[in-house]
Coordinates of C-alpha atoms and ligand atoms in Angstrom, one line a residue:
V1024 CA -82.5 175.7 77.8
P1025 CA -80.8 174.1 74.8
G1026 CA -80.7 170.3 75.0
L1027 CA -83.6 170.1 77.5
P1028 CA -87.2 169.3 76.7
Y1029 CA -89.5 172.2 75.9
D1030 CA -86.5 174.3 74.7
G1031 CA -87.5 177.2 72.5
L1032 CA -91.3 176.9 73.3
P1033 CA -93.3 179.9 74.3
A1034 CA -94.4 179.7 77.9
L1035 CA -98.1 179.0 77.3
E1036 CA -97.3 176.1 74.9
A1037 CA -94.6 174.7 77.2
R1038 CA -97.1 174.9 80.1
R1039 CA -99.7 172.9 78.1
R1040 CA -97.2 170.2 77.2
I1041 CA -95.9 169.9 80.8
V1042 CA -99.4 169.4 82.1
E1043 CA -99.9 166.7 79.4
D1044 CA -96.7 165.0 80.3
L1045 CA -97.5 165.1 84.0
K1046 CA -101.0 163.6 83.3
A1047 CA -99.5 160.9 81.2
A1048 CA -97.1 160.0 84.0
G1049 CA -100.0 159.9 86.4
L1050 CA -98.6 162.7 88.6
I1051 CA -101.5 165.2 88.5
V1052 CA -103.5 165.3 91.8
K1053 CA -106.0 168.0 90.8
A1054 CA -106.3 171.2 88.8
E1055 CA -107.9 174.5 90.1
P1056 CA -107.9 178.2 89.3
Y1057 CA -105.2 180.1 91.2
T1058 CA -104.9 183.9 91.5
H1059 CA -101.5 185.5 91.7
E1060 CA -99.5 188.4 90.3
V1061 CA -98.6 188.3 86.7
G1062 CA -96.8 191.2 84.9
H1063 CA -98.6 192.6 81.9
C1064 CA -97.4 194.9 79.1
D1065 CA -98.7 198.4 79.8
R1066 CA -99.4 199.0 76.1
C1067 CA -100.9 195.8 74.7
D1068 CA -101.8 194.1 78.0
A1069 CA -100.1 190.8 76.9
V1070 CA -98.6 188.6 79.7
I1071 CA -94.9 189.4 80.0
E1072 CA -92.6 186.4 79.8
P1073 CA -89.0 186.5 81.0
L1074 CA -86.6 185.5 78.2
I1075 CA -83.0 184.7 78.6
S1076 CA -80.9 186.3 76.0
E1077 CA -77.3 187.3 75.4
Q1078 CA -76.5 191.0 76.1
W1079 CA -73.7 193.5 75.7
W1080 CA -72.2 194.8 78.9
L1081 CA -69.8 197.6 79.7
R1082 CA -67.2 196.9 82.3
M1083 CA -67.3 199.9 84.7
E1084 CA -64.5 199.6 87.2
V1085 CA -61.9 201.6 85.3
M1086 CA -64.2 204.3 84.3
R1087 CA -65.6 204.5 87.8
D1088 CA -62.2 204.8 89.4
K1089 CA -61.3 207.7 87.1
A1090 CA -64.5 209.5 88.1
L1091 CA -63.8 208.9 91.8
Q1092 CA -60.2 210.3 91.3
A1093 CA -61.5 213.4 89.6
S1094 CA -63.9 214.0 92.5
A1095 CA -61.2 213.4 95.1
A1096 CA -59.0 216.0 93.2
G1097 CA -61.9 218.5 93.4
K1098 CA -62.4 218.7 89.6
V1099 CA -66.2 218.5 89.9
R1100 CA -68.1 220.8 92.2
W1101 CA -71.7 220.1 93.2
H1102 CA -74.3 222.7 94.1
P1103 CA -75.9 222.3 96.6
A1104 CA -72.9 220.4 97.9
R1105 CA -74.9 217.5 99.4
Y1106 CA -75.6 216.1 96.0
E1107 CA -72.0 215.0 95.7
R1108 CA -72.9 212.2 98.2
T1109 CA -75.7 211.0 95.9
Y1110 CA -73.2 210.8 93.1
L1111 CA -70.4 209.2 95.0
D1112 CA -72.6 206.6 96.7
W1113 CA -73.9 205.5 93.3
L1114 CA -70.4 205.3 91.9
H1115 CA -69.2 203.2 94.8
G1116 CA -72.0 200.7 94.3
L1117 CA -71.6 200.6 90.5
R1118 CA -71.8 197.3 88.7
D1119 CA -71.3 196.5 85.0
W1120 CA -73.7 198.3 82.7
N1121 CA -76.0 196.4 80.3
V1122 CA -75.7 198.8 77.4
G1123 CA -77.3 196.7 74.6
R1124 CA -80.9 197.3 73.6
Q1125 CA -83.1 195.5 71.1
L1126 CA -84.8 198.6 69.6
W1127 CA -85.2 200.0 66.1
L1128 CA -83.6 203.3 66.8
G1129 CA -80.3 204.3 68.5
H1130 CA -76.5 204.2 68.1
R1131 CA -75.6 200.7 66.9
V1132 CA -73.3 198.6 69.1
P1133 CA -69.8 198.8 67.5
V1134 CA -69.5 195.0 67.1
Y1135 CA -69.0 193.2 63.8
H1136 CA -69.5 189.6 63.0
C1137 CA -67.7 187.7 60.2
E1138 CA -69.1 184.8 58.3
N1139 CA -66.9 182.4 60.4
G1140 CA -68.5 183.5 63.6
H1141 CA -65.7 185.8 64.8
Q1142 CA -66.4 189.2 66.5
V1143 CA -64.5 192.4 66.0
V1144 CA -65.1 195.4 68.2
A1145 CA -64.1 198.8 66.7
V1146 CA -65.3 202.4 66.7
V1147 CA -64.6 202.7 62.9
R1148 CA -66.1 199.9 60.8
P1149 CA -63.2 197.5 60.0
R1150 CA -62.5 196.3 56.4
E1151 CA -62.0 192.7 57.4
C1152 CA -62.1 190.2 60.3
T1153 CA -59.0 190.5 62.4
E1154 CA -59.0 186.7 62.9
C1155 CA -59.7 185.2 59.6
G1156 CA -59.4 188.1 57.2
S1157 CA -62.9 187.7 55.9
A1158 CA -64.4 190.8 54.4
A1159 CA -68.0 189.6 54.8
L1160 CA -68.8 191.5 58.0
T1161 CA -72.2 192.4 59.4
Q1162 CA -72.7 194.8 62.3
D1163 CA -74.5 193.6 65.4
P1164 CA -78.2 194.6 65.2
D1165 CA -78.4 195.8 68.9
V1166 CA -78.3 199.5 69.7
L1167 CA -76.9 201.2 72.7
D1168 CA -78.9 202.3 75.7
T1169 CA -80.2 205.9 75.3
W1170 CA -78.2 206.9 78.4
F1171 CA -75.0 205.6 76.8
S1172 CA -75.6 207.9 73.8
S1173 CA -76.6 210.7 76.1
A1174 CA -73.4 210.2 78.0
L1175 CA -71.4 211.2 74.9
W1176 CA -73.4 214.4 74.6
P1177 CA -70.7 216.9 75.9
F1178 CA -68.3 216.0 73.1
A1179 CA -70.3 214.0 70.5
T1180 CA -72.3 217.2 69.8
L1181 CA -69.1 219.1 69.1
G1182 CA -67.9 216.8 66.3
W1183 CA -66.0 214.2 68.2
P1184 CA -64.1 212.0 67.3
E1185 CA -62.9 214.7 64.8
E1186 CA -60.7 217.4 66.3
T1187 CA -63.1 220.2 65.4
E1188 CA -62.8 223.9 66.3
D1189 CA -66.0 223.5 68.4
L1190 CA -64.6 220.7 70.3
K1191 CA -61.4 222.7 71.1
A1192 CA -63.4 225.7 72.1
F1193 CA -66.2 224.2 74.1
Y1194 CA -64.7 221.1 75.8
P1195 CA -64.4 221.1 78.7
N1196 CA -67.4 223.3 79.4
D1197 CA -68.1 225.2 82.7
M1198 CA -71.4 224.2 84.1
N1199 CA -74.1 221.5 83.9
S1200 CA -77.5 222.4 85.2
T1201 CA -79.9 219.6 85.7
A1202 CA -82.5 217.8 87.9
R1203 CA -81.5 215.5 90.7
E1204 CA -83.2 212.4 89.3
I1205 CA -80.7 212.1 86.4
I1206 CA -77.5 212.6 88.5
N1207 CA -76.8 208.9 88.2
L1208 CA -78.4 208.2 84.8
W1209 CA -76.8 211.1 83.0
V1210 CA -74.4 213.4 84.9
S1211 CA -72.3 210.6 86.3
R1212 CA -72.0 209.0 82.9
M1213 CA -71.1 212.2 81.1
I1214 CA -68.3 212.6 83.6
M1215 CA -67.1 209.0 83.1
T1216 CA -67.2 209.0 79.3
G1217 CA -65.6 212.5 79.3
L1218 CA -62.7 211.2 81.3
E1219 CA -62.5 208.1 79.2
F1220 CA -62.6 209.6 75.7
M1221 CA -61.4 213.2 76.3
G1222 CA -59.2 212.8 79.3
E1223 CA -61.0 215.6 81.1
V1224 CA -64.2 216.1 83.0
P1225 CA -66.9 217.7 80.7
F1226 CA -67.8 220.4 83.2
V1227 CA -66.5 221.8 86.5
D1228 CA -69.8 222.8 88.2
V1229 CA -72.9 220.8 88.5
A1230 CA -75.9 222.8 89.5
I1231 CA -78.9 220.7 90.7
H1232 CA -82.0 222.8 90.7
C1233 CA -85.0 222.1 92.9
Q1234 CA -88.4 221.0 91.6
V1235 CA -91.3 223.4 91.6
Q1236 CA -94.5 221.7 92.7
A1237 CA -98.1 222.8 92.2
A1238 CA -99.5 225.1 94.9
D1239 CA -101.1 222.1 96.7
G1240 CA -97.8 220.2 96.7
R1241 CA -98.7 217.8 93.8
R1242 CA -96.4 217.2 91.0
M1243 CA -96.8 219.7 88.1
S1244 CA -98.1 217.8 85.1
K1245 CA -100.0 218.5 82.0
S1246 CA -102.2 215.4 82.3
L1247 CA -103.0 216.1 85.9
G1248 CA -103.8 219.7 84.9
T1249 CA -101.5 220.9 87.7
G1250 CA -98.9 222.5 85.5
V1251 CA -98.3 226.2 84.9
D1252 CA -97.5 227.6 81.5
P1253 CA -94.6 230.0 81.8
R1254 CA -96.0 231.9 78.8
D1255 CA -99.1 232.7 80.7
L1256 CA -97.1 234.0 83.6
I1257 CA -95.0 236.1 81.3
E1258 CA -98.1 237.5 79.7
R1259 CA -99.4 238.4 83.1
Y1260 CA -96.3 239.6 85.0
G1261 CA -93.6 240.1 82.4
T1262 CA -90.5 238.1 81.5
D1263 CA -88.3 239.8 84.1
A1264 CA -90.7 239.0 86.9
V1265 CA -90.9 235.4 86.0
R1266 CA -87.1 235.1 85.5
A1267 CA -86.4 236.9 88.8
W1268 CA -88.8 234.6 90.6
A1269 CA -87.2 231.5 89.0
A1270 CA -83.7 232.7 90.1
S1271 CA -85.1 233.2 93.6
V1272 CA -86.3 229.6 93.9
A1273 CA -84.2 227.5 91.5
M1274 CA -81.4 226.6 93.9
S1275 CA -83.5 226.1 97.0
S1276 CA -82.3 223.1 98.9
Q1277 CA -85.9 221.9 99.2
D1278 CA -88.6 221.6 96.6
V1279 CA -90.8 224.6 96.5
R1280 CA -94.5 225.0 96.1
F1281 CA -95.5 227.3 93.3
D1282 CA -96.7 230.6 94.7
E1283 CA -98.0 233.0 92.0
S1284 CA -98.0 235.9 94.5
R1285 CA -94.2 235.8 94.5
V1286 CA -94.1 236.3 90.7
E1287 CA -96.4 239.2 91.2
G1288 CA -94.1 240.6 93.8
Y1289 CA -91.3 240.7 91.3
R1290 CA -93.6 242.6 88.9
R1291 CA -94.1 245.2 91.6
F1292 CA -90.3 245.2 92.0
C1293 CA -90.0 246.1 88.3
N1294 CA -92.4 248.9 88.8
K1295 CA -90.5 250.1 91.8
L1296 CA -87.3 250.3 89.7
W1297 CA -89.2 252.3 87.0
N1298 CA -90.6 254.7 89.5
A1299 CA -87.3 255.2 91.3
T1300 CA -85.5 255.9 88.1
R1301 CA -88.2 258.4 87.0
L1302 CA -87.9 260.2 90.3
V1303 CA -84.1 260.6 89.9
L1304 CA -84.5 261.6 86.2
R1305 CA -86.9 264.4 87.2
S1306 CA -84.2 266.1 89.2
P1307 CA -83.4 269.3 87.4
G1308 CA -80.0 270.5 86.3
A1309 CA -77.0 269.3 84.4
G1310 CA -77.2 265.8 85.7
P1311 CA -74.2 263.8 86.8
A1312 CA -70.8 263.7 85.3
E1313 CA -70.2 261.3 82.5
A1314 CA -69.5 258.5 85.0
P1315 CA -71.8 258.7 88.1
G1316 CA -70.0 258.1 91.4
A1317 CA -67.3 260.6 90.4
L1318 CA -67.6 262.6 93.6
E1319 CA -65.3 261.2 96.2
V1320 CA -66.3 263.3 99.2
H1321 CA -69.7 262.6 100.7
E1322 CA -70.8 265.4 102.9
H1323 CA -74.2 264.0 103.8
L1324 CA -74.8 261.1 106.2
E1325 CA -77.4 259.5 103.9
D1326 CA -75.0 259.6 100.9
R1327 CA -72.2 257.8 102.9
W1328 CA -74.7 255.3 104.3
V1329 CA -76.2 254.3 100.9
M1330 CA -72.8 254.0 99.3
S1331 CA -71.7 251.7 102.1
R1332 CA -74.9 249.6 101.8
L1333 CA -74.5 249.5 98.0
S1334 CA -71.0 248.1 98.5
N1335 CA -72.4 245.5 100.8
A1336 CA -75.1 244.6 98.2
C1337 CA -72.4 244.2 95.5
A1338 CA -70.5 241.8 97.6
A1339 CA -73.6 239.8 98.6
V1340 CA -75.0 239.5 95.0
T1341 CA -71.5 238.5 93.7
A1342 CA -71.1 235.9 96.5
G1343 CA -74.5 234.4 95.7
I1344 CA -73.7 234.0 92.1
E1345 CA -70.3 232.5 92.7
D1346 CA -71.8 230.0 95.2
F1347 CA -74.7 229.1 93.0
K1348 CA -77.1 230.5 95.6
F1349 CA -79.0 232.8 93.3
Q1350 CA -81.7 233.2 95.9
D1351 CA -79.2 235.0 98.1
S1352 CA -78.2 237.3 95.1
M1353 CA -81.8 238.1 94.4
A1354 CA -82.6 238.8 98.1
A1355 CA -79.5 241.1 98.5
A1356 CA -80.3 243.0 95.3
Y1357 CA -84.0 243.3 96.1
D1358 CA -83.3 244.4 99.7
F1359 CA -80.9 247.1 98.7
A1360 CA -82.9 248.4 95.7
W1361 CA -86.3 248.4 97.3
N1362 CA -85.8 248.9 101.1
E1363 CA -82.5 250.8 101.3
F1364 CA -82.3 252.8 98.1
C1365 CA -86.0 253.5 97.3
D1366 CA -87.6 253.5 100.7
W1367 CA -84.9 255.2 102.7
Y1368 CA -82.3 256.9 100.5
L1369 CA -84.7 258.4 98.0
E1370 CA -86.9 259.5 100.8
A1371 CA -84.0 261.1 102.5
V1372 CA -82.8 263.0 99.4
K1373 CA -86.2 263.8 97.9
E1374 CA -85.8 267.5 98.6
R1375 CA -82.2 267.6 97.5
L1376 CA -83.1 266.0 94.2
R1377 CA -85.9 268.4 93.7
A1378 CA -83.5 271.2 94.2
G1379 CA -81.0 269.8 91.6
D1380 CA -78.4 269.0 94.2
A1381 CA -75.4 267.6 92.3
A1382 CA -74.1 265.3 95.0
A1383 CA -77.5 263.7 95.5
Q1384 CA -77.8 263.2 91.8
D1385 CA -74.3 261.7 91.6
V1386 CA -75.0 259.2 94.3
A1387 CA -78.5 258.4 93.1
Y1388 CA -77.3 257.7 89.6
F1389 CA -74.4 255.7 90.8
C1390 CA -76.7 253.5 92.9
L1391 CA -79.1 253.0 89.9
D1392 CA -76.1 252.2 87.6
N1393 CA -74.9 249.5 90.0
V1394 CA -78.4 248.2 90.7
F1395 CA -79.0 247.7 87.0
R1396 CA -75.7 245.8 86.6
L1397 CA -76.3 243.7 89.7
L1398 CA -79.9 242.8 88.6
H1399 CA -79.2 242.4 84.9
P1400 CA -78.5 238.6 85.0
F1401 CA -81.9 238.2 86.7
M1402 CA -84.0 240.9 85.1
P1403 CA -82.3 241.7 81.8
F1404 CA -85.1 243.6 80.0
V1405 CA -86.1 246.2 82.6
T1406 CA -82.5 246.9 83.6
E1407 CA -81.4 247.3 80.0
E1408 CA -84.3 249.7 79.3
L1409 CA -83.7 251.8 82.4
W1410 CA -80.0 251.8 81.8
S1411 CA -80.5 253.3 78.4
R1412 CA -82.6 256.1 79.9
T1413 CA -80.1 257.2 82.5
P1414 CA -77.3 259.6 81.6
G1415 CA -73.8 258.5 80.6
H1416 CA -74.8 255.1 79.2
H1417 CA -74.2 254.6 75.6
E1418 CA -73.3 250.9 75.6
F1419 CA -75.6 248.0 76.7
V1420 CA -75.6 247.1 80.4
M1421 CA -75.1 243.6 79.2
R1422 CA -71.6 244.6 78.0
S1423 CA -70.8 246.6 81.0
S1424 CA -68.4 245.3 83.7
W1425 CA -69.6 243.6 86.8
P1426 CA -69.7 246.0 89.8
A1427 CA -66.6 245.6 92.0
F1428 CA -67.3 248.7 94.1
Q1429 CA -66.0 248.9 97.6
F1430 CA -67.0 251.6 100.1
V1431 CA -67.3 250.6 103.7
D1432 CA -68.4 253.3 106.2
T1433 CA -69.3 251.6 109.5
V1434 CA -69.8 255.0 111.2
A1435 CA -72.3 256.1 108.7
E1436 CA -74.1 252.7 108.9
A1437 CA -74.4 252.9 112.6
A1438 CA -75.6 256.5 112.5
F1439 CA -78.2 255.9 109.8
G1440 CA -79.2 252.7 111.5
H1441 CA -80.0 254.9 114.5
V1442 CA -82.1 257.2 112.3
M1443 CA -84.1 254.3 111.0
R1444 CA -84.9 253.0 114.5
I1445 CA -86.0 256.5 115.6
V1446 CA -88.1 257.1 112.4
E1447 CA -89.8 253.7 112.6
E1448 CA -90.7 254.3 116.3
I1449 CA -92.2 257.7 115.5
R1450 CA -94.2 256.2 112.6
G1451 CA -95.5 253.6 115.0
H1452 CA -96.6 256.2 117.5
R1453 CA -98.2 258.3 114.8
Q1454 CA -100.2 255.4 113.5
A1455 CA -101.3 254.5 117.0
A1456 CA -102.4 258.1 117.6
G1457 CA -104.2 258.1 114.3
A1458 CA -102.4 261.4 113.5
Q1459 CA -101.9 263.0 110.1
R1460 CA -98.6 263.2 108.3
P1461 CA -96.7 265.4 108.1
G1462 CA -97.3 266.7 111.6
G1463 CA -96.1 266.4 115.1
K1464 CA -93.1 267.5 117.1
L1465 CA -89.9 265.7 118.0
A1466 CA -87.4 266.6 120.7
L1467 CA -84.2 264.6 121.1
D1468 CA -81.7 265.0 123.9
A1469 CA -78.4 266.6 123.3
S1470 CA -76.8 263.1 123.6
T1471 CA -78.2 262.3 120.1
D1472 CA -76.0 263.5 117.2
R1473 CA -77.6 266.6 115.6
T1474 CA -77.3 265.2 112.1
V1475 CA -79.1 262.1 113.2
A1476 CA -81.8 264.2 114.9
A1477 CA -82.4 266.4 111.9
L1478 CA -82.5 263.5 109.4
S1479 CA -84.8 261.6 111.7
A1480 CA -87.2 264.5 111.9
R1481 CA -87.1 265.0 108.1
L1482 CA -87.8 261.3 107.4
A1483 CA -90.5 261.0 110.1
L1484 CA -92.2 264.1 108.8
V1485 CA -92.2 265.8 112.2
E1486 CA -90.8 269.2 113.3
L1487 CA -87.6 269.0 115.3
V1488 CA -87.9 271.2 118.5
D1489 CA -85.5 271.9 121.3
D1490 CA -87.8 270.7 124.1
L1491 CA -91.1 268.9 124.7
T1492 CA -92.7 268.5 128.0
E1493 CA -95.7 266.5 126.9
G1494 CA -95.8 263.6 124.4
T1495 CA -94.6 260.0 124.2
P1496 CA -91.1 259.1 125.4
L1497 CA -89.1 257.4 122.8
G1498 CA -87.2 254.1 123.2
A1499 CA -84.8 254.4 120.3
A1500 CA -83.2 257.6 121.6
P1501 CA -83.8 259.8 124.7
G1502 CA -86.5 262.2 123.7
R1503 CA -90.2 262.6 123.1
V1504 CA -92.6 262.9 120.2
S1505 CA -96.1 264.4 120.3
F1506 CA -98.9 264.7 117.7
P1507 CA -101.6 267.4 117.5
Q1508 CA -105.0 266.6 119.1
G1509 CA -108.1 267.0 117.0
A1510 CA -109.0 265.0 114.0
G1511 CA -106.4 262.5 114.9
D1512 CA -107.7 262.2 118.4
T1513 CA -111.3 261.6 117.4
K1514 CA -110.1 258.9 115.0
R1515 CA -108.1 257.4 117.7
Q1516 CA -111.1 257.3 120.1
A1517 CA -113.2 255.6 117.5
E1518 CA -110.5 253.1 116.8
L1519 CA -110.2 252.4 120.5
R1520 CA -113.9 251.8 120.9
R1521 CA -113.9 249.4 117.9
L1522 CA -111.0 247.4 119.3
T1523 CA -112.4 247.3 122.8
S1524 CA -115.8 246.0 121.6
D1525 CA -114.0 243.4 119.4
L1526 CA -111.9 242.3 122.4
E1527 CA -115.0 241.9 124.6
K1528 CA -116.6 239.6 122.1
T1529 CA -113.5 237.6 121.7
D1530 CA -113.0 237.3 125.5
A1531 CA -116.6 236.2 125.9
K1532 CA -116.2 233.4 123.4
L1533 CA -113.0 232.2 125.0
A1534 CA -114.6 232.3 128.5
N1535 CA -117.4 230.0 127.3
P1536 CA -116.3 226.5 128.6
D1537 CA -118.6 224.8 126.1
F1538 CA -116.8 226.5 123.2
R1539 CA -113.4 225.7 124.6
T1540 CA -114.1 222.0 124.8
K1541 CA -115.9 221.6 121.4
A1542 CA -114.0 224.0 119.1
P1543 CA -111.0 222.6 117.2
F1544 CA -107.7 223.4 118.9
D1545 CA -106.6 225.5 116.0
I1546 CA -109.6 227.8 116.2
V1547 CA -109.2 228.3 120.0
R1548 CA -105.5 229.1 119.5
K1549 CA -106.2 231.6 116.8
L1550 CA -108.8 233.3 118.9
E1551 CA -106.4 233.5 121.8
E1552 CA -103.8 235.1 119.5
R1553 CA -106.4 237.5 118.3
A1554 CA -107.2 238.6 121.8
A1555 CA -103.5 239.1 122.6
E1556 CA -103.1 241.3 119.4
L1557 CA -106.2 243.3 120.3
R1558 CA -104.9 243.9 123.8
A1559 CA -101.5 245.1 122.5
A1560 CA -103.2 247.4 120.0
I1561 CA -105.4 248.9 122.7
D1562 CA -102.4 249.4 124.9
R1563 CA -100.6 251.3 122.1
L1564 CA -103.6 253.5 121.5
S1565 CA -104.3 254.4 125.1
S1566 CA -100.6 255.2 125.9
Ligands
ZN739 ZN1 -97.0 194.8 74.6
ZN740 ZN1 -63.5 186.0 61.1

């Protein structure tokens, strides 16, 4: 402290002199080593000494209040919404910001000193001192905090303070996507400086993505060796699979552990789309009209059903994108394309497509056309490629309009839903019986709609008959299903013997009190579950 003894001395030197002075005054009782915590520089290991210095500060109240007003007026939307709390809490507790740094590189503090000790603050370098008129000005050597410079990013990169074309075109922008740890350091400050210098928030939506951790939950890092190189993933699974996976996890509300099998799952999805498209393309005949979906009357239940489900998928994918819940969009598109379109619809119309049925082609191409457009933001390459191979597409899918297709048929949805339950039940019985497919007979009471009955039989690969006296009663609809004896039955008996012997062994283990007391709880529980599963499987087989 100026004016006091030891002023201006480094700490070690001051310490030495203080001890000397204390000794001289006869005040030292004893000296001994003493262990305590001392901060060290992480680079050169020198002891860190606090040093009082003058610094530049930015007064924050006015900027903060503008940001709070913008939020209150709904001008900034956070996704997921809970991050708005993080941001507002920080703003409310905001104090003045020490923006000066004593570094070599950075934006220099806009402060000029004249030879008479006056200070001028100005964005553009002044010609002379505003107080004494001296032209001998030097700029302050301090630079601004990196985050201050970063806070100017949304407009400084566009040529500000000049009124450039870029600035006019791109400010304000739509969306800022970032990680949660820089909400306060960066996002909040971009909003405050944007309001201060441009009079408008720099972006309307802030999307905070989750963090992907290594499979074991550790942080992904190059030095820890826990990272994953996206280029390797792309090499293995393709760009679209990696991108679709990223879209399906990015906006999760919790951090996610990396699971490579999910990326692989999206590669299978790409293949599924290829195969489905190929199947439809193989259908003989003239192909659909210039614009698929031109047919307005849908005679077949499966056509009405899939159109209704497609309409539902369009709405769900759109809502997911608008709400920044891309995982919902991916799930809706995936479910429709894989489960409903490929697994159910294409199965239902396989014969019609093979026969060149124009209505089936029209609906199938219409579904593909919409699926490509819905999936394009998430899987741009495979959708563009397949789009170019399907008839009626001369432009790029990228330039096509977003699907806004509406077709709701609740009657068809209910009827086809009934078909699905019946078919799934028959498949279960066939598997339990170890019977071949196709094969078997199905009888459904007159109370079941004949269209539903015929479609169920076709999809379950059984013959629809008027009456069955033997066979297994169905739960999904009044009726019975039966499978031929023979090869299937022998297989069933063998399976039954295998399961029974497995169950006996498991039960014996569980009955052993020694095992029960000594084995870890988890192991015992798993064995109990296994026994229950075996019992259920045996029940199914013996019915
Ligand atoms: Zn150092
Ligand atoms: Zn001056």
